[in-house]
Amino acid sequence: MAGDDMQRTAYNEQEAERMEQRKLGTQGLAVSAQGLGCMGMSDFYGSRDEAESIATLHRAFELGLDFLDTSDAYGPFTNEELIGKAIRGRRDKVVVATKFGLMRAPAAPGSGWAPITGICGRPDYVRSCCDASLKRLGIDCIDLYYQHRVDSEVPIEETVGAMAELVRAGKVRYIGLSEAGAETIRRAHAVHPLSALQNEYSLWSRDPEDEVLPLLRELGIGLVAYSPLGRGFLTGTLKSPDDFTPDDYRRNSPRFQGENFRKNLELVERIRGIAARKGITSGQLALAWVLAQGEDIVPIPGTKHRSYLEENVAAGSVAISREEMDEIATVLPGGSASGSRYPESMMKFINR
Ligand SMILES: NC(=O)c1ccc[n+]([C@@H]2O[C@H](COP(=O)([O-])OP(=O)(O)OC[C@H]3O[C@@H](n4cnc5c(N)ncnc54)[C@H](OP(=O)(O)O)[C@@H]3O)[C@@H](O)[C@H]2O)c1
């Protein structure tokens, strides 16, 4: 091996060794303390470049980040295909989490973001989705399989019963739910132990703290925190809703619209001030804050750029003092964001 290559390998191995691991649930699932949200590589947040997305995934592996998050709904379908391509020959380096149950129709070209057409938790649907995801991902077992949204027409026992069958068949290792209500989590966990609940959780989305997080801790279930950067807002790099491309999902989201956007910008400016005093970015402060909320919580920031990934990974070594935590709490107390986190048409799918 050439000298330079050897140096680079040694450097990467050191970096990989530094990446903390966290346990999700009590069934044995261990992942890097920070995962990588892959949704934006195929969907939701404007323009994208496949080569840079794949380079970002490979850089994540070099940095010891092994926990990838996708769903059959992202694209739809194309995000799983992209992950499949990126992990070929690297299966042993990654923990693949995907989801079923949120149905979307592909958007017609130029027509904007593809809307949700339904939620399905029927056992036959669960089984067929799993087979299709395995095929797109090019793997024979999904490490963590979530129901993306709870189907209120199908008893959770039936859906989770089908997921448990997939575990017994060796097609899935661990299971979880996303945005489920407390009662549903309890009933699901009684059928088959859940390893994780995936919910939005960040400085400006604190809903799990009231009821769900205490329940997860009682039952021994991990929390995977999605949109930990507030869909990019908490990084302080978004300046105007007019900057979004026509197909950017955030155009539909109340927090990113008009007066809400302006008010939220004021909050982020204050968070940016605290971060600047520490010599870090506001995005790093937002991630360090999530990481500090408990070792049972794993944030999965999303990016399709290597530079952002490296910045986000570096947040893993940021410590926040008690005084800084108190200051953050006065700037952004729970529930202080302006605007709900989903449009009304999508709020009905959460917490049920
Ligand atoms: N279960 C669910 O219902 C659900 C819902 C939403 C998301 N998720 C999952 O959670 C993952 C993460 O959430 P998310 O992607 O919605 O939101 P996020 O992680 O809060 O933010 C992603 C946005 O932040 C930008 N960004 C990332 N790092 C940055 C940095 N260092 N500086 C400036 N901007 C930065 C990204 O830009 P670029 O993309 O341009 O790099 C992207 O626009 C998703 O990828 C998905 O896998 C799950």
Tab-separated table of C-alpha atoms and ligand atoms in Angstrom:
chain	number	residue	atom	x	y	z
A	1	MET	CA	0.000	0.000	0.000
A	2	ALA	CA	1.373	3.467	-0.875
A	3	GLY	CA	2.414	5.669	2.060
A	4	ASP	CA	-0.421	8.162	1.544
A	5	ASP	CA	-3.025	5.419	1.376
A	6	MET	CA	-1.715	3.855	4.561
A	7	GLN	CA	-1.909	7.189	6.342
A	8	ARG	CA	-5.430	7.742	5.143
A	9	THR	CA	-6.533	4.273	6.291
A	10	ALA	CA	-4.987	4.799	9.714
A	11	TYR	CA	-6.701	8.169	10.003
A	12	ASN	CA	-10.052	6.668	9.040
A	13	GLU	CA	-9.675	3.789	11.461
A	14	GLN	CA	-8.962	6.243	14.262
A	15	GLU	CA	-12.032	8.243	13.321
A	16	ALA	CA	-14.121	5.077	13.218
A	17	GLU	CA	-12.872	4.066	16.648
A	18	ARG	CA	-13.927	7.432	18.029
A	19	MET	CA	-17.550	7.105	16.902
A	20	GLU	CA	-19.588	6.214	19.986
A	21	GLN	CA	-22.080	3.348	19.726
A	22	ARG	CA	-25.510	3.405	21.336
A	23	LYS	CA	-27.991	0.616	22.073
A	24	LEU	CA	-31.527	0.807	20.743
A	25	GLY	CA	-33.902	-1.237	22.879
A	26	THR	CA	-33.060	-4.345	24.841
A	27	GLN	CA	-32.934	-6.881	22.007
A	28	GLY	CA	-29.276	-6.294	21.075
A	29	LEU	CA	-29.373	-3.610	18.368
A	30	ALA	CA	-26.273	-1.364	18.559
A	31	VAL	CA	-25.685	1.532	16.147
A	32	SER	CA	-23.399	4.535	15.818
A	33	ALA	CA	-24.500	7.373	18.140
A	34	GLN	CA	-25.517	9.331	15.067
A	35	GLY	CA	-27.161	7.838	11.996
A	36	LEU	CA	-27.525	9.206	8.474
A	37	GLY	CA	-30.947	10.194	7.161
A	38	CYS	CA	-30.988	9.365	3.457
A	39	MET	CA	-34.422	10.717	2.475
A	40	GLY	CA	-33.151	13.990	1.009
A	41	MET	CA	-30.868	12.100	-1.370
A	42	SER	CA	-33.946	11.158	-3.441
A	43	ASP	CA	-36.810	13.355	-2.328
A	44	PHE	CA	-38.224	16.226	-0.228
A	45	TYR	CA	-35.466	18.833	-0.103
A	46	GLY	CA	-34.757	20.198	-3.553
A	47	SER	CA	-31.998	19.418	-6.001
A	48	ARG	CA	-29.742	16.399	-5.608
A	49	ASP	CA	-26.806	14.673	-7.201
A	50	GLU	CA	-26.502	10.898	-7.078
A	51	ALA	CA	-22.689	10.815	-7.212
A	52	GLU	CA	-22.368	13.221	-4.261
A	53	SER	CA	-25.049	11.265	-2.338
A	54	ILE	CA	-23.149	8.007	-2.801
A	55	ALA	CA	-19.862	9.727	-1.877
A	56	THR	CA	-21.598	11.015	1.271
A	57	LEU	CA	-22.705	7.498	2.195
A	58	HIS	CA	-19.194	6.122	1.657
A	59	ARG	CA	-17.657	8.940	3.701
A	60	ALA	CA	-20.128	8.120	6.487
A	61	PHE	CA	-18.833	4.526	6.586
A	62	GLU	CA	-15.237	5.794	6.739
A	63	LEU	CA	-16.172	7.945	9.714
A	64	GLY	CA	-17.648	4.958	11.526
A	65	LEU	CA	-21.247	6.071	11.027
A	66	ASP	CA	-23.062	2.827	10.292
A	67	PHE	CA	-26.781	3.529	10.761
A	68	LEU	CA	-28.696	4.372	7.556
A	69	ASP	CA	-32.295	5.487	7.470
A	70	THR	CA	-34.560	5.086	4.454
A	71	SER	CA	-38.150	4.098	3.571
A	72	ASP	CA	-40.024	2.679	0.614
A	73	ALA	CA	-41.911	6.009	0.633
A	74	TYR	CA	-38.811	8.061	-0.194
A	75	GLY	CA	-38.717	8.647	-3.899
A	76	PRO	CA	-41.013	6.687	-3.656
A	77	PHE	CA	-38.846	3.557	-3.917
A	78	THR	CA	-35.770	5.201	-5.488
A	79	ASN	CA	-34.088	5.985	-2.148
A	80	GLU	CA	-33.917	2.290	-1.251
A	81	GLU	CA	-32.433	1.581	-4.688
A	82	LEU	CA	-29.787	4.254	-4.114
A	83	ILE	CA	-28.880	2.808	-0.709
A	84	GLY	CA	-28.709	-0.670	-2.279
A	85	LYS	CA	-26.219	0.649	-4.824
A	86	ALA	CA	-24.101	2.422	-2.179
A	87	ILE	CA	-23.848	-0.530	0.220
A	88	ARG	CA	-23.051	-3.189	-2.375
A	89	GLY	CA	-19.900	-4.956	-1.147
A	90	ARG	CA	-20.133	-3.131	2.198
A	91	ARG	CA	-23.059	-4.942	3.829
A	92	ASP	CA	-21.032	-5.799	6.944
A	93	LYS	CA	-20.375	-2.095	7.618
A	94	VAL	CA	-24.000	-0.940	7.832
A	95	VAL	CA	-27.175	-1.205	9.851
A	96	VAL	CA	-30.027	-0.663	7.406
A	97	ALA	CA	-33.312	0.737	8.694
A	98	THR	CA	-36.275	1.057	6.355
A	99	LYS	CA	-40.034	1.490	6.659
A	100	PHE	CA	-43.354	0.495	5.111
A	101	GLY	CA	-46.901	1.745	5.343
A	102	LEU	CA	-46.850	5.289	3.966
A	103	MET	CA	-48.098	5.197	0.411
A	104	ARG	CA	-47.288	7.923	-2.110
A	105	ALA	CA	-47.904	8.272	-5.788
A	106	PRO	CA	-44.887	9.326	-7.833
A	107	ALA	CA	-45.240	13.017	-8.735
A	108	ALA	CA	-45.726	13.891	-12.363
A	109	PRO	CA	-42.629	15.739	-13.657
A	110	GLY	CA	-42.752	19.412	-12.662
A	111	SER	CA	-45.853	18.974	-10.488
A	112	GLY	CA	-44.174	19.368	-7.091
A	113	TRP	CA	-43.855	17.087	-4.101
A	114	ALA	CA	-45.625	13.680	-4.357
A	115	PRO	CA	-48.483	13.656	-1.841
A	116	ILE	CA	-49.425	10.820	0.518
A	117	THR	CA	-52.193	8.631	-0.867
A	118	GLY	CA	-52.798	6.316	2.087
A	119	ILE	CA	-51.562	4.385	5.112
A	120	CYS	CA	-51.576	0.589	5.179
A	121	GLY	CA	-50.773	-1.880	7.962
A	122	ARG	CA	-52.484	-5.008	6.622
A	123	PRO	CA	-50.392	-8.176	7.192
A	124	ASP	CA	-50.337	-9.166	3.500
A	125	TYR	CA	-49.204	-5.644	2.611
A	126	VAL	CA	-46.456	-5.755	5.278
A	127	ARG	CA	-45.130	-9.017	3.841
A	128	SER	CA	-45.118	-7.801	0.241
A	129	CYS	CA	-43.485	-4.478	1.176
A	130	CYS	CA	-40.712	-6.295	3.025
A	131	ASP	CA	-39.929	-8.522	0.032
A	132	ALA	CA	-39.910	-5.509	-2.300
A	133	SER	CA	-37.623	-3.488	0.025
A	134	LEU	CA	-35.188	-6.401	0.364
A	135	LYS	CA	-34.999	-6.596	-3.419
A	136	ARG	CA	-34.445	-2.844	-3.914
A	137	LEU	CA	-31.831	-2.763	-1.152
A	138	GLY	CA	-30.114	-5.879	-2.523
A	139	ILE	CA	-29.893	-7.510	0.912
A	140	ASP	CA	-31.434	-10.617	2.484
A	141	CYS	CA	-32.304	-9.134	5.861
A	142	ILE	CA	-33.437	-5.662	7.014
A	143	ASP	CA	-31.748	-4.704	10.292
A	144	LEU	CA	-34.543	-2.469	11.591
A	145	TYR	CA	-38.006	-2.436	10.028
A	146	TYR	CA	-40.478	0.271	11.035
A	147	GLN	CA	-44.128	0.861	10.374
A	148	HIS	CA	-43.881	4.416	8.990
A	149	ARG	CA	-47.346	5.503	10.173
A	150	VAL	CA	-49.961	3.607	12.161
A	151	ASP	CA	-52.994	2.418	10.174
A	152	SER	CA	-56.023	3.230	12.312
A	153	GLU	CA	-58.118	0.699	10.327
A	154	VAL	CA	-55.932	-2.295	11.248
A	155	PRO	CA	-55.380	-3.382	14.875
A	156	ILE	CA	-51.713	-2.817	15.733
A	157	GLU	CA	-51.515	-6.429	16.964
A	158	GLU	CA	-52.128	-7.639	13.395
A	159	THR	CA	-49.507	-5.359	11.843
A	160	VAL	CA	-46.868	-6.094	14.481
A	161	GLY	CA	-47.801	-9.778	14.356
A	162	ALA	CA	-46.853	-9.750	10.662
A	163	MET	CA	-43.606	-7.893	11.465
A	164	ALA	CA	-42.795	-10.514	14.136
A	165	GLU	CA	-43.330	-13.251	11.544
A	166	LEU	CA	-40.748	-11.507	9.336
A	167	VAL	CA	-38.286	-11.654	12.246
A	168	ARG	CA	-38.955	-15.382	12.667
A	169	ALA	CA	-38.482	-15.876	8.911
A	170	GLY	CA	-35.047	-14.185	9.110
A	171	LYS	CA	-36.051	-11.296	6.816
A	172	VAL	CA	-35.910	-8.662	9.573
A	173	ARG	CA	-33.719	-8.425	12.710
A	174	TYR	CA	-35.436	-5.755	14.832
A	175	ILE	CA	-38.691	-3.831	14.579
A	176	GLY	CA	-40.000	-0.364	15.389
A	177	LEU	CA	-42.795	2.137	14.839
A	178	SER	CA	-42.779	5.779	13.785
A	179	GLU	CA	-44.951	8.572	15.230
A	180	ALA	CA	-47.162	6.103	17.117
A	181	GLY	CA	-49.231	7.109	20.166
A	182	ALA	CA	-48.443	5.832	23.688
A	183	GLU	CA	-51.258	3.272	23.839
A	184	THR	CA	-50.275	1.836	20.440
A	185	ILE	CA	-46.631	1.552	21.512
A	186	ARG	CA	-47.650	-0.383	24.620
A	187	ARG	CA	-49.893	-2.788	22.667
A	188	ALA	CA	-47.304	-3.297	19.918
A	189	HIS	CA	-44.511	-3.982	22.403
A	190	ALA	CA	-46.634	-6.688	24.046
A	191	VAL	CA	-46.811	-8.583	20.716
A	192	HIS	CA	-43.090	-8.344	19.906
A	193	PRO	CA	-40.452	-6.184	21.636
A	194	LEU	CA	-39.879	-2.918	19.804
A	195	SER	CA	-36.262	-1.799	19.549
A	196	ALA	CA	-37.002	1.760	18.470
A	197	LEU	CA	-39.595	4.414	17.985
A	198	GLN	CA	-38.747	6.946	15.290
A	199	ASN	CA	-40.187	10.388	16.022
A	200	GLU	CA	-39.393	13.958	15.166
A	201	TYR	CA	-37.300	15.289	18.053
A	202	SER	CA	-35.153	18.393	18.099
A	203	LEU	CA	-34.715	21.761	19.763
A	204	TRP	CA	-37.921	22.970	18.123
A	205	SER	CA	-39.968	19.688	18.161
A	206	ARG	CA	-40.197	18.485	21.728
A	207	ASP	CA	-43.513	16.532	21.674
A	208	PRO	CA	-42.009	13.153	22.744
A	209	GLU	CA	-40.927	14.604	26.097
A	210	ASP	CA	-44.448	14.710	27.590
A	211	GLU	CA	-45.641	11.137	27.327
A	212	VAL	CA	-43.760	9.080	24.764
A	213	LEU	CA	-40.176	9.367	26.002
A	214	PRO	CA	-41.057	8.371	29.587
A	215	LEU	CA	-42.976	5.375	28.190
A	216	LEU	CA	-40.050	4.335	25.979
A	217	ARG	CA	-37.795	4.468	29.033
A	218	GLU	CA	-40.242	2.402	31.059
A	219	LEU	CA	-40.429	-0.275	28.329
A	220	GLY	CA	-36.744	-0.183	27.275
A	221	ILE	CA	-37.264	1.114	23.718
A	222	GLY	CA	-34.807	3.484	22.008
A	223	LEU	CA	-35.777	6.788	20.395
A	224	VAL	CA	-34.502	7.494	16.890
A	225	ALA	CA	-34.768	11.265	16.490
A	226	TYR	CA	-35.647	12.298	12.959
A	227	SER	CA	-35.291	15.825	11.547
A	228	PRO	CA	-32.895	16.710	14.407
A	229	LEU	CA	-31.838	19.783	12.408
A	230	GLY	CA	-35.450	20.915	12.033
A	231	ARG	CA	-35.407	19.955	8.313
A	232	GLY	CA	-32.408	22.265	7.935
A	233	PHE	CA	-33.907	25.300	9.686
A	234	LEU	CA	-31.831	24.913	12.865
A	235	THR	CA	-28.585	25.107	10.865
A	236	GLY	CA	-29.292	28.799	10.293
A	237	THR	CA	-28.566	28.439	6.579
A	238	LEU	CA	-32.164	28.880	5.376
A	239	LYS	CA	-32.995	32.532	4.820
A	240	SER	CA	-36.274	32.698	2.916
A	241	PRO	CA	-39.095	30.328	1.909
A	242	ASP	CA	-38.691	31.722	-1.603
A	243	ASP	CA	-35.351	29.921	-1.881
A	244	PHE	CA	-37.017	26.479	-1.978
A	245	THR	CA	-37.356	24.725	-5.346
A	246	PRO	CA	-40.988	24.155	-6.483
A	247	ASP	CA	-40.859	20.464	-5.463
A	248	ASP	CA	-39.374	21.120	-1.998
A	249	TYR	CA	-41.659	19.598	0.639
A	250	ARG	CA	-40.952	22.459	3.048
A	251	ARG	CA	-43.149	24.754	0.939
A	252	ASN	CA	-46.101	22.760	2.395
A	253	SER	CA	-44.919	22.927	5.990
A	254	PRO	CA	-46.449	25.615	8.237
A	255	ARG	CA	-43.149	26.314	10.044
A	256	PHE	CA	-41.542	27.299	6.771
A	257	GLN	CA	-44.269	29.646	5.604
A	258	GLY	CA	-44.671	33.453	5.773
A	259	GLU	CA	-44.820	34.961	9.234
A	260	ASN	CA	-43.929	31.634	10.909
A	261	PHE	CA	-40.701	31.474	8.926
A	262	ARG	CA	-39.793	35.021	10.010
A	263	LYS	CA	-40.525	34.355	13.713
A	264	ASN	CA	-38.616	31.055	13.659
A	265	LEU	CA	-35.656	32.796	12.069
A	266	GLU	CA	-35.431	35.053	15.133
A	267	LEU	CA	-35.224	31.971	17.403
A	268	VAL	CA	-32.527	30.417	15.268
A	269	GLU	CA	-30.511	33.640	15.273
A	270	ARG	CA	-30.394	33.442	19.064
A	271	ILE	CA	-29.331	29.777	18.963
A	272	ARG	CA	-26.670	30.807	16.466
A	273	GLY	CA	-25.374	33.347	18.986
A	274	ILE	CA	-24.885	30.648	21.647
A	275	ALA	CA	-23.190	28.367	19.110
A	276	ALA	CA	-20.884	31.146	17.886
A	277	ARG	CA	-19.652	31.750	21.442
A	278	LYS	CA	-18.680	28.049	21.544
A	279	GLY	CA	-16.994	28.252	18.141
A	280	ILE	CA	-19.444	25.814	16.552
A	281	THR	CA	-22.347	26.081	14.087
A	282	SER	CA	-25.970	26.246	15.196
A	283	GLY	CA	-26.557	22.881	13.484
A	284	GLN	CA	-23.809	21.339	15.617
A	285	LEU	CA	-25.379	22.829	18.739
A	286	ALA	CA	-28.773	21.400	17.719
A	287	LEU	CA	-27.287	17.912	17.228
A	288	ALA	CA	-25.205	18.021	20.408
A	289	TRP	CA	-28.374	19.001	22.276
A	290	VAL	CA	-30.247	15.899	20.985
A	291	LEU	CA	-27.259	13.642	21.733
A	292	ALA	CA	-27.159	15.016	25.298
A	293	GLN	CA	-30.807	14.134	26.026
A	294	GLY	CA	-29.958	10.475	26.752
A	295	GLU	CA	-27.908	7.526	25.592
A	296	ASP	CA	-31.113	5.855	24.451
A	297	ILE	CA	-31.579	8.542	21.771
A	298	VAL	CA	-29.963	8.383	18.322
A	299	PRO	CA	-30.372	11.381	15.982
A	300	ILE	CA	-30.368	10.724	12.237
A	301	PRO	CA	-29.517	14.061	10.597
A	302	GLY	CA	-30.132	14.024	6.870
A	303	THR	CA	-27.698	15.286	4.298
A	304	LYS	CA	-26.597	14.618	0.754
A	305	HIS	CA	-23.298	16.517	1.077
A	306	ARG	CA	-19.984	15.252	2.458
A	307	SER	CA	-19.125	18.657	3.935
A	308	TYR	CA	-22.357	18.770	5.976
A	309	LEU	CA	-21.881	15.147	7.048
A	310	GLU	CA	-18.422	15.897	8.409
A	311	GLU	CA	-19.709	18.959	10.244
A	312	ASN	CA	-22.556	16.928	11.744
A	313	VAL	CA	-20.330	14.036	12.816
A	314	ALA	CA	-18.040	16.541	14.592
A	315	ALA	CA	-21.042	17.553	16.756
A	316	GLY	CA	-20.556	14.214	18.516
A	317	SER	CA	-17.638	15.672	20.444
A	318	VAL	CA	-19.379	18.908	21.491
A	319	ALA	CA	-20.164	19.172	25.208
A	320	ILE	CA	-22.925	21.498	26.424
A	321	SER	CA	-22.584	22.859	29.971
A	322	ARG	CA	-25.464	23.096	32.440
A	323	GLU	CA	-25.474	26.905	32.038
A	324	GLU	CA	-25.636	26.603	28.241
A	325	MET	CA	-28.501	24.089	28.525
A	326	ASP	CA	-30.368	26.593	30.707
A	327	GLU	CA	-29.715	29.388	28.249
A	328	ILE	CA	-30.950	27.249	25.333
A	329	ALA	CA	-34.082	26.457	27.343
A	330	THR	CA	-34.847	30.161	27.808
A	331	VAL	CA	-34.310	30.944	24.114
A	332	LEU	CA	-36.252	27.934	22.835
A	333	PRO	CA	-38.514	26.484	25.517
A	334	GLY	CA	-40.543	23.418	24.377
A	335	GLY	CA	-43.354	24.376	22.005
A	336	SER	CA	-41.903	27.769	21.116
A	337	ALA	CA	-41.635	27.211	17.361
A	338	SER	CA	-44.201	29.060	15.262
A	339	GLY	CA	-46.407	26.814	13.168
A	340	SER	CA	-47.216	23.122	13.427
A	341	ARG	CA	-44.601	20.633	12.231
A	342	TYR	CA	-46.837	19.115	9.547
A	343	PRO	CA	-49.620	20.499	7.361
A	344	GLU	CA	-53.088	19.655	8.683
A	345	SER	CA	-53.571	16.907	6.079
A	346	MET	CA	-50.563	15.054	7.579
A	347	MET	CA	-51.070	15.863	11.280
A	348	LYS	CA	-53.905	13.324	11.328
A	349	PHE	CA	-51.420	10.495	10.695
A	350	ILE	CA	-49.306	11.090	13.798
A	351	ASN	CA	-49.728	10.066	17.441
A	352	ARG	CA	-52.337	7.376	16.828
B	1	LIG	N1	-40.245	8.730	10.251
B	1	LIG	C1	-40.602	9.810	9.602
B	1	LIG	O1	-41.779	10.085	9.416
B	1	LIG	C2	-39.535	10.730	9.065
B	1	LIG	C3	-39.863	12.029	8.659
B	1	LIG	C4	-38.839	12.858	8.196
B	1	LIG	C5	-37.533	12.385	8.116
B	1	LIG	N2	-37.247	11.099	8.493
B	1	LIG	C6	-35.869	10.575	8.418
B	1	LIG	O2	-35.015	11.395	9.203
B	1	LIG	C7	-33.922	11.847	8.413
B	1	LIG	C8	-33.453	13.213	8.890
B	1	LIG	O3	-34.492	14.158	8.861
B	1	LIG	P1	-34.608	15.295	7.755
B	1	LIG	O4	-33.688	14.991	6.625
B	1	LIG	O5	-36.058	15.455	7.507
B	1	LIG	O6	-34.190	16.628	8.510
B	1	LIG	P2	-32.874	17.185	9.188
B	1	LIG	O7	-31.884	16.130	9.376
B	1	LIG	O8	-33.361	17.937	10.363
B	1	LIG	O9	-32.402	18.261	8.107
B	1	LIG	C9	-32.052	17.938	6.799
B	1	LIG	C10	-31.756	19.219	6.050
B	1	LIG	O10	-30.668	19.881	6.690
B	1	LIG	C11	-29.647	20.162	5.742
B	1	LIG	N3	-28.354	19.991	6.450
B	1	LIG	C12	-27.854	18.863	6.996
B	1	LIG	N4	-26.676	19.100	7.598
B	1	LIG	C13	-26.414	20.417	7.395
B	1	LIG	C14	-25.353	21.261	7.789
B	1	LIG	N5	-24.330	20.800	8.509
B	1	LIG	N6	-25.408	22.583	7.415
B	1	LIG	C15	-26.455	23.059	6.689
B	1	LIG	N7	-27.517	22.302	6.322
B	1	LIG	C16	-27.492	20.989	6.662
B	1	LIG	C17	-29.825	19.153	4.640
B	1	LIG	O11	-29.267	19.685	3.468
B	1	LIG	P3	-28.807	18.787	2.224
B	1	LIG	O12	-29.878	17.755	2.046
B	1	LIG	O13	-28.754	19.767	1.108
B	1	LIG	O14	-27.509	18.171	2.502
B	1	LIG	C18	-31.357	19.015	4.613
B	1	LIG	O15	-31.917	20.057	3.852
B	1	LIG	C19	-34.464	11.803	6.973
B	1	LIG	O16	-33.411	11.769	6.030
B	1	LIG	C20	-35.293	10.548	7.016
B	1	LIG	O17	-34.474	9.407	6.822
B	1	LIG	C21	-38.231	10.282	8.978
